[in-house]
Coordinates of C-alpha atoms in Angstrom, one line a residue:
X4 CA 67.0 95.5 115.0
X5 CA 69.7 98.0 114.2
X6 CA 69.1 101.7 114.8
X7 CA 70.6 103.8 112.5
X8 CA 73.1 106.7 113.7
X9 CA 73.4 108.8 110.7
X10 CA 76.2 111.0 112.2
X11 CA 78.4 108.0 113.1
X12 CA 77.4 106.2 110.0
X13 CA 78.9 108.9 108.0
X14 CA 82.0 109.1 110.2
X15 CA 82.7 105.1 109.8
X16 CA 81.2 105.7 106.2
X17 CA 84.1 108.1 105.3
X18 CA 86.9 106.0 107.5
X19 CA 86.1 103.0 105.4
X20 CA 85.9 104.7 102.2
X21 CA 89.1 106.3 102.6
X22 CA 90.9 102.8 103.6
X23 CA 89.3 101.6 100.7
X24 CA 90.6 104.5 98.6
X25 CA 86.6 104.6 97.3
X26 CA 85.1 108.8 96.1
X27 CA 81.7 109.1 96.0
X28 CA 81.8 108.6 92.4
X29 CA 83.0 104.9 92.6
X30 CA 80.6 104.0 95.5
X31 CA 77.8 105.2 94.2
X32 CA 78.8 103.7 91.2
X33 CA 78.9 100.3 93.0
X34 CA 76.0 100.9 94.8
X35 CA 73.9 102.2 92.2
X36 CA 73.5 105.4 94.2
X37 CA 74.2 109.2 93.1
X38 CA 77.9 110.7 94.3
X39 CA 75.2 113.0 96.2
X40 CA 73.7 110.6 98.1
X41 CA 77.0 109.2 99.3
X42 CA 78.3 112.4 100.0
X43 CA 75.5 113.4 102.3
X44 CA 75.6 110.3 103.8
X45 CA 79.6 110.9 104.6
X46 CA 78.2 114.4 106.4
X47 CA 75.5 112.9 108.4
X48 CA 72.8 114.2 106.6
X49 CA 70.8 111.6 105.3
X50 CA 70.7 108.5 107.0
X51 CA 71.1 104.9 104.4
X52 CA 68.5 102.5 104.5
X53 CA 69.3 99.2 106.5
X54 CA 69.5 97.2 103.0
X55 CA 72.0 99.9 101.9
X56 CA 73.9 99.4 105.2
X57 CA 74.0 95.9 105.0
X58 CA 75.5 95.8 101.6
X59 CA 77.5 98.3 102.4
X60 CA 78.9 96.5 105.6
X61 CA 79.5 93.4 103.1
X62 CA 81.3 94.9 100.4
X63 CA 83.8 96.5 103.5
X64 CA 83.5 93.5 105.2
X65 CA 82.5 95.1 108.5
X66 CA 80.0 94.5 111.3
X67 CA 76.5 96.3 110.0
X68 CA 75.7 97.5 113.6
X69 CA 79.0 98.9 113.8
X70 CA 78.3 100.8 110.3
X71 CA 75.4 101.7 110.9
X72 CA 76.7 103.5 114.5
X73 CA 76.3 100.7 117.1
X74 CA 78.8 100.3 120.0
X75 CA 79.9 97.0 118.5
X76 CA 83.0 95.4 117.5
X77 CA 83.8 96.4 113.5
X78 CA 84.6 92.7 112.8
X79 CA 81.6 89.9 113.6
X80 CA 83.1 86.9 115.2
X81 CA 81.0 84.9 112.7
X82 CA 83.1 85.6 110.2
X83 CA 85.1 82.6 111.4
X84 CA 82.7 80.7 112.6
X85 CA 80.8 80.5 108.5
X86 CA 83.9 78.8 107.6
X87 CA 84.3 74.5 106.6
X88 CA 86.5 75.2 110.3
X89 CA 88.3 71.8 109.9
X90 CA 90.6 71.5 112.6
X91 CA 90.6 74.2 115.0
X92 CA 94.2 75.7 116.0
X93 CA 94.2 77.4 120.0
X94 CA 96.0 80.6 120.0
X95 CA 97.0 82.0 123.6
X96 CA 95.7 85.3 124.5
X97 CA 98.8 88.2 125.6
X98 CA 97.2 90.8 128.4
X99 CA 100.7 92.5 127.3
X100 CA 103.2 92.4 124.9
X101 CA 106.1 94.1 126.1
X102 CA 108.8 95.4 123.8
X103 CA 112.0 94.1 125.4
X104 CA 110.7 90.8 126.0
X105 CA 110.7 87.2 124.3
X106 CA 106.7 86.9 122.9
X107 CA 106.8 83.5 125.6
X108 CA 107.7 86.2 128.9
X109 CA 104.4 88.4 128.1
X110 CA 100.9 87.9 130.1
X111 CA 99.1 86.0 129.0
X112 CA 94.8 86.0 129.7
X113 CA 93.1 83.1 131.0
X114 CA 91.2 83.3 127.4
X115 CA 92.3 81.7 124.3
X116 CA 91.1 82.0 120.7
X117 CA 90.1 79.2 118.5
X118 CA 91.1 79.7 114.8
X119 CA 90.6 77.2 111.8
X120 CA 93.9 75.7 110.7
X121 CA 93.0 76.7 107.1
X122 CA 93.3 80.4 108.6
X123 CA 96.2 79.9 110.3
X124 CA 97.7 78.7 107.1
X125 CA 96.9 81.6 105.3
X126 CA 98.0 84.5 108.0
X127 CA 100.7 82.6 108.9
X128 CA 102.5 83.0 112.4
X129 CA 100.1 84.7 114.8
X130 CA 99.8 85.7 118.2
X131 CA 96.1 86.9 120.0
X132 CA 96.0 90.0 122.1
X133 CA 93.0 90.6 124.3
X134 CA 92.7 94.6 123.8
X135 CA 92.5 96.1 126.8
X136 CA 91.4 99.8 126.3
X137 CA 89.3 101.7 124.0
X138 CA 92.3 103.7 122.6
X139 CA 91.9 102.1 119.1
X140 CA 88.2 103.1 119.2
X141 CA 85.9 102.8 117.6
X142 CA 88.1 100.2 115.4
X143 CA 88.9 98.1 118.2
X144 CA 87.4 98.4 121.4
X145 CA 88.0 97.2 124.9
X146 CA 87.8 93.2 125.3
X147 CA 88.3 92.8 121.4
X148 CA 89.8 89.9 121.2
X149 CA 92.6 90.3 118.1
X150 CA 94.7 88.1 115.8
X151 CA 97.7 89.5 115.4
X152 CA 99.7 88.4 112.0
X153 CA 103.5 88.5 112.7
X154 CA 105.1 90.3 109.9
X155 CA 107.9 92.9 109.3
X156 CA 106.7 94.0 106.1
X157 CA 104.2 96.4 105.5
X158 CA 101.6 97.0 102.7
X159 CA 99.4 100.4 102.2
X160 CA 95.8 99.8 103.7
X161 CA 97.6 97.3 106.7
X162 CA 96.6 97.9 110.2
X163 CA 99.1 97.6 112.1
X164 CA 100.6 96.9 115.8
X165 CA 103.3 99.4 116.4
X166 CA 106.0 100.0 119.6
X167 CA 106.4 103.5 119.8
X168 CA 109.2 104.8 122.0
X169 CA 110.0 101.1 123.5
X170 CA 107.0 101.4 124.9
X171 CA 105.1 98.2 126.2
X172 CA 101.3 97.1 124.0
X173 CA 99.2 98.2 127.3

């Protein structure tokens, strides 16, 4: 059963709606719920119902524990695994990915993800990364295991890998 956290709900609440570019107005809208309600949900005041969560977490496409203020992983692995998988593409696992080095010279885990060919299709090339800190938190947390989309150009609402410095993906 998930426990609400209504401080870290409205937190996540007001990270999401601002990816989303969504104001209380058009939530609440959406949601059938007063500009009010959302905007004492964004300030911890009021904690949602689970239902509320749960859509919620759908329309953002988001774990509900996580929403709701779980330590959990944003993303639910069963987002893949709902899919007509087809053939199933394995996709190595970096520990590192070091700036000034070909992708094939980089650590790799003992771990490998397994992706659906139709997904790999649509992202197009892609390398995994096994994250391994909590400085992307509470987005990404340690042990996520990510699919990275390799791509030089970037659209608003993207999240993205970045080298700062020349400095190695740790």
């Amino acid at each position: 059963m998930i426990k609400i956290n209504k401080e870290i709900f409205g937190e996540r609440l007001k990270q999401l709606m601002s990816n989303f570019k969504e104001t209380t107005y058009s939530l609440g809208s959406r949601f059938n719920l007063s500009p009010p309600t959302i905007s004492r949900y964004t300030r911890g005041q009021m904690a949602p119902k689970l239902t509320t969560v749960n859509e919620l977490a759908n329309y953002f496409n988001v774990n509900p524990a996580w929403l709701a203020g779980e330590s959990a992983s944003i993303y639910t692995t069963e987002v893949l695994d709902e899919l007509d998988t087809g053939s199933m593409i394995t996709v190595p696992l970096y520990k590192t990915i070091q700036y000034d080095k070909p992708l094939f010279s980089n650590e790799k885990s003992n771990e490998v993800l397994k992706i659906p060919q139709k997904q790999i299709d649509r992202f197009g090339a892609t390398i995994g990364y096994l994250m391994p800190d909590n400085s992307m938190s509470p987005t990404i947390e340690k042990g996520d295991r990510i699919l990275i989309k390799l791509n030089t150009q970037l659209k608003e609402g993207n999240l993205i890998a970045l080298f700062v410095n020349q400095s190695d993906m740790l």
